[in-house]
Coordinates of N, CA and C in Angstrom, one line a residue:
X1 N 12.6 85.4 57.2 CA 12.1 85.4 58.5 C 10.6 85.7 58.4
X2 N 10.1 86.7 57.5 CA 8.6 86.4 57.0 C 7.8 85.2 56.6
X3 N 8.6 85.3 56.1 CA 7.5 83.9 55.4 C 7.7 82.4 56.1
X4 N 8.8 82.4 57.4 CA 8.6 81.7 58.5 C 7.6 82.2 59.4
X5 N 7.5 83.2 59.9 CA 6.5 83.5 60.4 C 5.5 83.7 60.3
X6 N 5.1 84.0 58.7 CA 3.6 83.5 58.2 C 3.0 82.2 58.1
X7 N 4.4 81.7 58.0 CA 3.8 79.9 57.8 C 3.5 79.7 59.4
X8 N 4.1 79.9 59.8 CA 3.7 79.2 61.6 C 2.8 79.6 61.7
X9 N 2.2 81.5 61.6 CA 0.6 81.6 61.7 C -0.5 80.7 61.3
X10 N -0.1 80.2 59.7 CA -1.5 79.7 59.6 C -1.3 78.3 59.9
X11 N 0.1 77.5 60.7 CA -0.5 76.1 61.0 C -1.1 76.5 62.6
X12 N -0.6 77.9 63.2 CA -1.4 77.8 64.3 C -3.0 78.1 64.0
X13 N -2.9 78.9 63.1 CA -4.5 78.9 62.7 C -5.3 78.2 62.6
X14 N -4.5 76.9 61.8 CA -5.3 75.8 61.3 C -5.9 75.2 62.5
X15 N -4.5 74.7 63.5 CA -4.9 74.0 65.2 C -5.4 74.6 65.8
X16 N -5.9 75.7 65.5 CA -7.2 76.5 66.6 C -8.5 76.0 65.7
X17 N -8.4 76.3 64.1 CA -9.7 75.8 64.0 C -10.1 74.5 64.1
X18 N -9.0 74.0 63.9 CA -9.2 72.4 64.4 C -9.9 71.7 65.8
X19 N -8.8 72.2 66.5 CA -9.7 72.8 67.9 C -10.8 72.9 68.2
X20 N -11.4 73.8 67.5 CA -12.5 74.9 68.0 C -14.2 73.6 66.7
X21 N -13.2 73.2 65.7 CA -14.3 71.8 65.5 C -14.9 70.7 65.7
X22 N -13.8 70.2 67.0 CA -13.8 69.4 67.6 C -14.7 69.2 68.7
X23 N -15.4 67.7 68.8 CA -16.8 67.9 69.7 C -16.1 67.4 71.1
X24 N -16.1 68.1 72.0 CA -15.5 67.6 73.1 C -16.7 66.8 74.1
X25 N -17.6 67.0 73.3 CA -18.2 66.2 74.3 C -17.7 64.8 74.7
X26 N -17.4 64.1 74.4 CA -17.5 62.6 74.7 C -16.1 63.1 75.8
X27 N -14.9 63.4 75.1 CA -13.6 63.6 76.8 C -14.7 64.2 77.5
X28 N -15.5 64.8 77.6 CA -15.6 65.1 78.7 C -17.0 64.2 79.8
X29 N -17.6 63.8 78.5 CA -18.3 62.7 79.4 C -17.4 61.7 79.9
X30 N -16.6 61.5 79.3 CA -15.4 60.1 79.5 C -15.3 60.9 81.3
X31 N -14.6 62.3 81.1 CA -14.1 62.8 82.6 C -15.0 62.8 84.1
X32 N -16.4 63.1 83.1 CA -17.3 63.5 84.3 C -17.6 62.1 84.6
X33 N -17.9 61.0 84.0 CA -18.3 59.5 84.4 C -17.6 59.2 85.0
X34 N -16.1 58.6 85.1 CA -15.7 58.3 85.8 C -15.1 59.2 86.9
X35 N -15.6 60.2 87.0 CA -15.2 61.6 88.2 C -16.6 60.9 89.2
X36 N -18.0 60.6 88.7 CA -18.8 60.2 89.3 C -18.9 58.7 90.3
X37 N -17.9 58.1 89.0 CA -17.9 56.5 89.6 C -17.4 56.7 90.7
X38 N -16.4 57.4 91.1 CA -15.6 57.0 92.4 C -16.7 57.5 93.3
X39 N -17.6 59.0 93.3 CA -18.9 59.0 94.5 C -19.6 58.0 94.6
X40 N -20.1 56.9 93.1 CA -21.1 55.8 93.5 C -20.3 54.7 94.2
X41 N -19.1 54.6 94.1 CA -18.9 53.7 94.7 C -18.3 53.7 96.3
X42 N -18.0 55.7 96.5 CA -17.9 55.7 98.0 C -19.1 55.5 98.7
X43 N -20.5 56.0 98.2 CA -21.3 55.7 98.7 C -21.7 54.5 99.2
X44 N -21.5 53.6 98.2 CA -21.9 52.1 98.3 C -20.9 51.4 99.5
X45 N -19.7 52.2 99.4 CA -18.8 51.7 100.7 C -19.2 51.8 102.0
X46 N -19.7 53.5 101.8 CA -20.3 53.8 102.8 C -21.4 53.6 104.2
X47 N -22.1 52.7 103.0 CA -23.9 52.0 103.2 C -23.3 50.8 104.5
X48 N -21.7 50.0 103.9 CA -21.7 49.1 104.6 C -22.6 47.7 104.8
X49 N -23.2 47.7 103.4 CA -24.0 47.0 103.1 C -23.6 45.9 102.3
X50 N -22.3 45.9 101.6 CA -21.6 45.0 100.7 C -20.9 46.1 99.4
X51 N -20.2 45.2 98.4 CA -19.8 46.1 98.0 C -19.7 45.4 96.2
X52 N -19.7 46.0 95.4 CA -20.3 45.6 94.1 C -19.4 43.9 93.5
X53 N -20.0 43.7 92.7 CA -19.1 41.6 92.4 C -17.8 41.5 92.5
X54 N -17.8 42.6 91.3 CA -16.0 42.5 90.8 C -15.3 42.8 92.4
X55 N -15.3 44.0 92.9 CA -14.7 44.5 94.7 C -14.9 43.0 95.5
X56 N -15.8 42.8 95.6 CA -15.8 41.4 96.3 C -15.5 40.6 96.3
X57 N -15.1 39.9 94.7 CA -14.3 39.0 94.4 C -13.0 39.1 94.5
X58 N -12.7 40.3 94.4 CA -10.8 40.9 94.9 C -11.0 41.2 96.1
X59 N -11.3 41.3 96.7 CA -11.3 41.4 98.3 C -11.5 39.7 98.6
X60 N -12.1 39.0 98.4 CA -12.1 37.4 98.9 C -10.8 37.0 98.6
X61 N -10.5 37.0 97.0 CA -9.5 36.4 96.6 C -8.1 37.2 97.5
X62 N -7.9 37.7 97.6 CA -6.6 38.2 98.9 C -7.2 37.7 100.1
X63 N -7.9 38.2 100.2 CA -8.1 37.3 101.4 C -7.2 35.6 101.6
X64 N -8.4 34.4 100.8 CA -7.9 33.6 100.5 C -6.2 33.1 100.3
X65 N -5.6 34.2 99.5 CA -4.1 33.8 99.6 C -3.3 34.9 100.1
X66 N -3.7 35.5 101.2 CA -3.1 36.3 101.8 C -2.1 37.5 100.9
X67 N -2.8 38.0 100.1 CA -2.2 39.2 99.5 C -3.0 40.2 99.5
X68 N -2.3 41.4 99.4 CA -3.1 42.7 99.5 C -4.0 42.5 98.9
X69 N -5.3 43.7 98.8 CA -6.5 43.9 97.9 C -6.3 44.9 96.8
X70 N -5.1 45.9 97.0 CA -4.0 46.7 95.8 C -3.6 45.7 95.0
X71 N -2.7 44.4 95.3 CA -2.3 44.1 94.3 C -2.8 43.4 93.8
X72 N -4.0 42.6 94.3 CA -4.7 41.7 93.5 C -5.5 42.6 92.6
X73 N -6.0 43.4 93.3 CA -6.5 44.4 92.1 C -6.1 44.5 90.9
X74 N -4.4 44.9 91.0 CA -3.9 45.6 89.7 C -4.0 44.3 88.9
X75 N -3.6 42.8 89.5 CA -3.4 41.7 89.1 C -3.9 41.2 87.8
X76 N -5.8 41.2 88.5 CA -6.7 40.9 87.8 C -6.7 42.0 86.6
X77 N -6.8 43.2 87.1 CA -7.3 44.5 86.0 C -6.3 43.7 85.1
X78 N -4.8 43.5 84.9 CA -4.2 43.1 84.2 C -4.4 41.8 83.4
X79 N -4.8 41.2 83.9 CA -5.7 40.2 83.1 C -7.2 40.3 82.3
X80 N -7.6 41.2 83.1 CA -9.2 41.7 82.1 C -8.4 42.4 80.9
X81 N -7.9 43.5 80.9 CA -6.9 44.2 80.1 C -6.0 43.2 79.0
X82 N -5.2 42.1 79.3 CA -5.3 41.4 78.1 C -6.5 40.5 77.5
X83 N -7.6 40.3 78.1 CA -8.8 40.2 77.3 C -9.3 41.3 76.7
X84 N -9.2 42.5 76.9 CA -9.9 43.4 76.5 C -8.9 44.0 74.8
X85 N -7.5 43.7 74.8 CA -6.4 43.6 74.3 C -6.5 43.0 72.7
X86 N -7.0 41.3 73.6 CA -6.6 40.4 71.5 C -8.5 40.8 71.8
X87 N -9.2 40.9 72.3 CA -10.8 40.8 71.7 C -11.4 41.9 71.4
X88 N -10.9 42.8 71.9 CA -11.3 44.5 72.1 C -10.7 46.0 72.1
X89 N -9.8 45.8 71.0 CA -8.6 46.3 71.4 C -9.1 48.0 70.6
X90 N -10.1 48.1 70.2 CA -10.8 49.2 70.0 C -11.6 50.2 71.3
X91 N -12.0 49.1 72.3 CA -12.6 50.1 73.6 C -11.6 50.4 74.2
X92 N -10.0 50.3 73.6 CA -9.0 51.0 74.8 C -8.6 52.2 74.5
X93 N -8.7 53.2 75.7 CA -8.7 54.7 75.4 C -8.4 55.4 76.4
X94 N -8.9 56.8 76.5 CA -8.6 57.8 78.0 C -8.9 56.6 78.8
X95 N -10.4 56.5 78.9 CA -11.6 56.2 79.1 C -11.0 55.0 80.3
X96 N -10.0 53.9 79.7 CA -9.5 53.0 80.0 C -8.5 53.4 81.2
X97 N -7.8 53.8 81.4 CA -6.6 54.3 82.0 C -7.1 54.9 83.1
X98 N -7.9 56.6 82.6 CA -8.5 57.2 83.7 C -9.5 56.5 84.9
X99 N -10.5 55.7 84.2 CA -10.9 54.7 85.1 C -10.1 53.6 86.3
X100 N -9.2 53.3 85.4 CA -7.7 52.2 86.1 C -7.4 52.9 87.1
X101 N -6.6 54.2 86.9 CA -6.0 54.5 87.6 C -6.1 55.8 88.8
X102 N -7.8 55.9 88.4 CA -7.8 57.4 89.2 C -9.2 57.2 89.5
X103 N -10.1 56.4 89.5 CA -11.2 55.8 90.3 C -11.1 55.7 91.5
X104 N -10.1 54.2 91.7 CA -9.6 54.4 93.2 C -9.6 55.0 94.2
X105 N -8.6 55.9 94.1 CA -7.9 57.1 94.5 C -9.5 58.1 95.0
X106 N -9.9 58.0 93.8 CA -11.0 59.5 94.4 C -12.3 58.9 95.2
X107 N -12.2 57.6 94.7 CA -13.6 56.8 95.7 C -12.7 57.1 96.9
X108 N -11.5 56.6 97.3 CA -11.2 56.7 98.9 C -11.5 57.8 99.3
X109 N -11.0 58.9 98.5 CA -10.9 60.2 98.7 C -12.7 61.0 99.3
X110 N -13.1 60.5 98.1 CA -14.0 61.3 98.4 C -15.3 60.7 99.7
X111 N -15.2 59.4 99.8 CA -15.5 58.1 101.0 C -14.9 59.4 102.3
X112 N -13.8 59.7 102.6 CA -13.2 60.1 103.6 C -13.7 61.8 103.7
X113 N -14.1 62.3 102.7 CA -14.6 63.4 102.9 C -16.3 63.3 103.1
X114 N -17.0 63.2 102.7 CA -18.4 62.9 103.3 C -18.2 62.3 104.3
X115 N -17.5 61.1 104.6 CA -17.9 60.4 106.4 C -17.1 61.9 107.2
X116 N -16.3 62.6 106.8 CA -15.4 64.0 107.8 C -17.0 64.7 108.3
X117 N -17.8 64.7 107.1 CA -18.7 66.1 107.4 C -20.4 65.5 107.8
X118 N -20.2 63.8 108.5 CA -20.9 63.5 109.1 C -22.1 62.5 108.6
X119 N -21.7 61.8 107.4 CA -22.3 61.3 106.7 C -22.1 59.3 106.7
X120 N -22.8 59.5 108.5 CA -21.8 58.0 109.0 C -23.8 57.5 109.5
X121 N -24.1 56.7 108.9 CA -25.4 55.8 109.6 C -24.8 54.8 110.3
X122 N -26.0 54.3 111.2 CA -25.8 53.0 112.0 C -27.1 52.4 111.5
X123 N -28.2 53.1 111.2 CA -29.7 52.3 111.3 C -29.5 52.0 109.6
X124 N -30.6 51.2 109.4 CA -30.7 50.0 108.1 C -30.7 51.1 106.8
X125 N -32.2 51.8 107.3 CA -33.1 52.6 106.3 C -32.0 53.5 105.4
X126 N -31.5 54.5 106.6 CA -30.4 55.3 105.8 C -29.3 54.9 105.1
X127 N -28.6 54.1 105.2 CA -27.5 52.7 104.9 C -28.4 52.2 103.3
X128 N -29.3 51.7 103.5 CA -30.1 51.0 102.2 C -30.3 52.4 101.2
X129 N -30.6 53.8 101.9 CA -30.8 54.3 100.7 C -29.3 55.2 99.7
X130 N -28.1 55.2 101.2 CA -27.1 55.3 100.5 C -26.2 54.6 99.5
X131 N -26.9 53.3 99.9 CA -26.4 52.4 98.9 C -27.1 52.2 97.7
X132 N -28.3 52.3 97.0 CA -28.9 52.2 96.5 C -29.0 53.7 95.3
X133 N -28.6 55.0 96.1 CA -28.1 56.2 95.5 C -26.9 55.7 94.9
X134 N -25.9 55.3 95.8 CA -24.6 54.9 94.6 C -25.0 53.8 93.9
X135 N -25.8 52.9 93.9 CA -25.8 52.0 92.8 C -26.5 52.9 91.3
X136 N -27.2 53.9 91.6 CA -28.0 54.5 90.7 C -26.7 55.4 90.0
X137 N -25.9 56.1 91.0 CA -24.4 57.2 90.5 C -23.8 56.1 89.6
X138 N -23.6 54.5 90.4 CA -22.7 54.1 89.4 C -22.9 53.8 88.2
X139 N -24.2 53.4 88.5 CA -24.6 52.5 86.6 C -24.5 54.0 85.5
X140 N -25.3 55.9 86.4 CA -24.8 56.9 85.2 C -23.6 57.2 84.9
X141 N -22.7 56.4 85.9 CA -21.3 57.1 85.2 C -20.6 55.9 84.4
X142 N -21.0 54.7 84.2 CA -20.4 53.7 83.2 C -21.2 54.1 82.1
X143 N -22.7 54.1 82.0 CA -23.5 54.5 81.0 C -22.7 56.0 79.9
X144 N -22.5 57.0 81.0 CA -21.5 58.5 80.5 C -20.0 57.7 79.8
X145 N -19.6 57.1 80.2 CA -18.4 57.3 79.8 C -18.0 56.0 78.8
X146 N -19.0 55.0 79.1 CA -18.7 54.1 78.0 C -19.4 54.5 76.2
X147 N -20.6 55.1 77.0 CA -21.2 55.7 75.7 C -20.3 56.7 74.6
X148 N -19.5 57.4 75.5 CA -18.5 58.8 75.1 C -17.7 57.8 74.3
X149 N -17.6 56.5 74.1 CA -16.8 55.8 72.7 C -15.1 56.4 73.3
X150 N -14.9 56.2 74.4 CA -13.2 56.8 74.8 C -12.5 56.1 75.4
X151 N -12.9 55.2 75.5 CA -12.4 53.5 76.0 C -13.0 53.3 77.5
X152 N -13.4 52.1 77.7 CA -13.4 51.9 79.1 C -12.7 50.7 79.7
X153 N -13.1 50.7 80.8 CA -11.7 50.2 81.7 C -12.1 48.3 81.9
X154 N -10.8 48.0 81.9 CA -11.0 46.1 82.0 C -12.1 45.4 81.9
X155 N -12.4 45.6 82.9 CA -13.6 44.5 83.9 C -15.0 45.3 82.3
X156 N -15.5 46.5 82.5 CA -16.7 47.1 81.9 C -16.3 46.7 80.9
X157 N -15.0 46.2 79.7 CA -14.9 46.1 78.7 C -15.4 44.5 78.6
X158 N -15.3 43.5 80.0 CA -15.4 42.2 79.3 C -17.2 42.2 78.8
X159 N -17.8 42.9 79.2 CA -19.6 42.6 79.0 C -19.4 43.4 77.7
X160 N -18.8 44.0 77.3 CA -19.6 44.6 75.6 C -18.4 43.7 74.7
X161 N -17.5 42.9 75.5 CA -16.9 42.6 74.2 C -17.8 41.2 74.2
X162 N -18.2 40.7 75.2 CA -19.1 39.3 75.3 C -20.6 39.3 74.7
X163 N -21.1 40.4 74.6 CA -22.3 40.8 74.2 C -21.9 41.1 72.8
X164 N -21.1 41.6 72.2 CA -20.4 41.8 70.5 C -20.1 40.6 69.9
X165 N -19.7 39.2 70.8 CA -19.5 38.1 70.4 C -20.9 37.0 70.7
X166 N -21.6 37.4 71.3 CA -22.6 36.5 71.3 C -23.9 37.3 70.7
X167 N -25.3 36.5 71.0 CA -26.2 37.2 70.6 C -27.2 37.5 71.6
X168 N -26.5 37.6 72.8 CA -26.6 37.7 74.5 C -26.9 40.0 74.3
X169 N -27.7 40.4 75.3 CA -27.8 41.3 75.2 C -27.2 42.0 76.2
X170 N -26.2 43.5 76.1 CA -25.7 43.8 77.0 C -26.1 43.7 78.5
X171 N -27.2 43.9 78.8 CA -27.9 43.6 80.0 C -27.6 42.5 80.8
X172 N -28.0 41.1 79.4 CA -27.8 40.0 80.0 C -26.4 40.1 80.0
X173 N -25.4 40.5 79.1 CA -23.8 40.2 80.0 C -23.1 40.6 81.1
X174 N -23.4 41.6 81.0 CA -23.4 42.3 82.2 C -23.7 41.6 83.3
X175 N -25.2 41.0 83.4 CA -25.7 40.3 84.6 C -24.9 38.9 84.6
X176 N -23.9 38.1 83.8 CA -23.5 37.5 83.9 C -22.0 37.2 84.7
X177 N -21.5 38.8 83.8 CA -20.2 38.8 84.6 C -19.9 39.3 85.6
X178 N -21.3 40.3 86.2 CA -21.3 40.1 87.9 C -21.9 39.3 88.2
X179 N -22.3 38.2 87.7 CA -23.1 37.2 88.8 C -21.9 36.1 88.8
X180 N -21.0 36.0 88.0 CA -19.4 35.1 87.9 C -19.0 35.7 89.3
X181 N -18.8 37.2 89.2 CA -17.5 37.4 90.2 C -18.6 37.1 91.5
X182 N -19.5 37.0 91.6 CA -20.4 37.2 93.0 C -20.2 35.5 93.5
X183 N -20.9 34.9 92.3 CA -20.5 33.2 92.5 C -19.1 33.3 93.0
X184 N -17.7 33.8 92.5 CA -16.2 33.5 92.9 C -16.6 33.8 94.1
X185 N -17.1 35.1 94.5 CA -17.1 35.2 96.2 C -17.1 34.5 96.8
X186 N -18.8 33.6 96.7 CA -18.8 32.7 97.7 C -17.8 31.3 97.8
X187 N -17.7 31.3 97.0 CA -16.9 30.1 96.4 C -15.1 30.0 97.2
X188 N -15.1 31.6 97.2 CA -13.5 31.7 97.6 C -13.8 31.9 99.4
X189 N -15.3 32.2 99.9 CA -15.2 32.1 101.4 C -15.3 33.8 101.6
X190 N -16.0 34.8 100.4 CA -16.2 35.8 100.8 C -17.3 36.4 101.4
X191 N -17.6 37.7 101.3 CA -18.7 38.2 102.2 C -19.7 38.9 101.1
X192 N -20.6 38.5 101.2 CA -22.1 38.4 99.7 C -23.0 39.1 100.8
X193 N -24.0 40.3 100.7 CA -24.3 40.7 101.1 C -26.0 41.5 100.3
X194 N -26.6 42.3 100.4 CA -27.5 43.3 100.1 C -26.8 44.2 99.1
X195 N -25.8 44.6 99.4 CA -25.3 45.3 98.8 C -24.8 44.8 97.2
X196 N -24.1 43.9 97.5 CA -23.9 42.7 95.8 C -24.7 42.3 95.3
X197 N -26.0 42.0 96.2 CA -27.2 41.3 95.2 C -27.5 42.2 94.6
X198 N -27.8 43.5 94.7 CA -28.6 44.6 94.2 C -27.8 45.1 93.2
X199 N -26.5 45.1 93.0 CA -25.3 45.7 92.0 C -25.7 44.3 91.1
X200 N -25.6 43.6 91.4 CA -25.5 42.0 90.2 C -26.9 42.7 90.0
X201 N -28.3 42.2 90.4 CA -29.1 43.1 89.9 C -29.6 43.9 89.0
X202 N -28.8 44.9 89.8 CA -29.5 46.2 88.6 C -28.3 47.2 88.2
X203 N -27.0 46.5 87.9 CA -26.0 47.1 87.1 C -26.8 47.6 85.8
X204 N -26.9 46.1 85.2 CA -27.2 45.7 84.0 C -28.2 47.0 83.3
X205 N -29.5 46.6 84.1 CA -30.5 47.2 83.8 C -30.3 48.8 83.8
X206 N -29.6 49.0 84.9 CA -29.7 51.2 85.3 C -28.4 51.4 83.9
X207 N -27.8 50.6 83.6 CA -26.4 51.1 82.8 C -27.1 51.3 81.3
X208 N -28.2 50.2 81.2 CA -28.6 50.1 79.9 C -29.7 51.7 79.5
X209 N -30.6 51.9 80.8 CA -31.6 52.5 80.4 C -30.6 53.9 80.7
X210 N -29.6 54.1 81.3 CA -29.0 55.3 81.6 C -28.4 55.9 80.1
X211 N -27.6 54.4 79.4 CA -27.7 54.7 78.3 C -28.3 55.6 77.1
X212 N -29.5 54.6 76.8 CA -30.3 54.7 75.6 C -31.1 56.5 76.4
X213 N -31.3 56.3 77.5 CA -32.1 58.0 77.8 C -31.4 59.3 78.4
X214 N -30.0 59.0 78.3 CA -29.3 60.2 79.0 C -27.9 60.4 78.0
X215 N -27.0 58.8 77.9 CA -25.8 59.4 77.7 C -25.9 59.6 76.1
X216 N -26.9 58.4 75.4 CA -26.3 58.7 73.6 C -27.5 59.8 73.4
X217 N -28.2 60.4 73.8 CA -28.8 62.0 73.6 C -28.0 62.5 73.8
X218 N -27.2 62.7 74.6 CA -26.0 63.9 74.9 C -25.1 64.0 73.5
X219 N -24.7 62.6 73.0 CA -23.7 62.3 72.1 C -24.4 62.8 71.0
X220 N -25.9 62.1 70.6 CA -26.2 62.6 69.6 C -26.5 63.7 69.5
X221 N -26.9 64.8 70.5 CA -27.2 66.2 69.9 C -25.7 66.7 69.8
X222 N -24.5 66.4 70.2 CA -23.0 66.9 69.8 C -23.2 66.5 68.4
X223 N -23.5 65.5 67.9 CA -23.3 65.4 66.3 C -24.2 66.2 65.7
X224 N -25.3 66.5 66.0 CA -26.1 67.4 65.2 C -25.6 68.5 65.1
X225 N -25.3 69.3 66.5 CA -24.8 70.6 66.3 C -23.2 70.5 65.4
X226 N -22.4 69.4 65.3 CA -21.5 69.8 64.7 C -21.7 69.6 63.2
X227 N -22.7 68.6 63.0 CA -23.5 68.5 61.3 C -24.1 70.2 60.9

């Protein structure tokens, strides 16, 4: 009975030191980015100004064949997801899932709590700069959590696996695969607005420079201190 009990001490010993060497940074950028995406993207709801390529294109397309904007959502995600699958089957992670499946949920969520405590425009000015706040929230929380190497979610996976395969630079893919779903908009009879021009835009660009000046500093000073 001792020397069962000693042994269990030192594998729990070991999984605490193990534990306790482990850089948590990246889960937790993985948590906090996409904990932020769903505010950039309530905001941007909120502006009522339009709403980012990929949203637009699944909102046209149900439109167009008369099915919900839930299920065409999961539809497509389900289809970027086997692209992301045979081409990229390394960016799939927390990172992937938590984004899929708990984005949503807290953009409504949190959309219904700021408009409760009065955070409703009618005039342009304030509308343009709520929208423009969340386009800035969104591009740091894809920048946080894709950088954190923890997987990210469908749609954000097709621009780095297309940029990995060509000699196209993130930026430019990015700007390509929202300017696809923006083109499907119109195409399918949707609503293109201020709001989508400025996300096609300056995804590309705020995700890149949010990057290289905020999220892989964070990453890289975790590896120093754990070196």
């Amino acid at each position: 009975m001792e020397d069962y009990s000693g042994g269990m001490k030192k594998i729990i010993q070991k999984c605490k030191q193990k534990a306790c060497s482990m850089d948590r940074r990246p889960i937790a950028m993985t948590l906090f980015g996409c904990a932020i995406m769903g505010l950039g993207i309530a905001l941007i709801k909120m502006s009522f100004l339009g709403s980012d390529p990929y949203t637009a294109m699944v909102i046209a397309l149900g439109d167009k064949i008369g099915v919900d904007f839930s299920l065409i959502l999961i539809g497509i995600n389900c289809l970027c997801f086997l692209v992301q699958w045979c081409f990229g089957r390394e960016l799939i992670g927390l990172g992937t899932f938590v984004n899929w499946i708990l984005v949503g949920p807290l953009a409504s969520f949190l959309e219904k709590v700021l408009l409760s405590v009065g955070f409703i425009y009618e005039t342009f000015w304030p509308r343009l700069f709520l929208m423009l706040l969340g386009v800035l929230v969104l591009s740091l929380a894809c920048a946080l959590y894709q950088t954190a190497d923890k997987g990210v979610a469908p749609y954000d996976a097709l621009s780095i696996i297309l940029a990995r395969k060509s000699k196209i630079s993130y930026f430019g893919c990015r700007f390509l695969t929202d300017l696809f779903c923006a083109v499907s908009t119109f195409l399918l009879g949707g609503l293109l607005s201020i709001g989508t021009v400025v996300c096609v835009a300056g995804l590309g660009p705020f995700i890149s420079f949010f990057s290289k000046n905020i999220a892989s500093p964070l990453i890289l000073s975790g590896e120093k201190r754990k070196n």
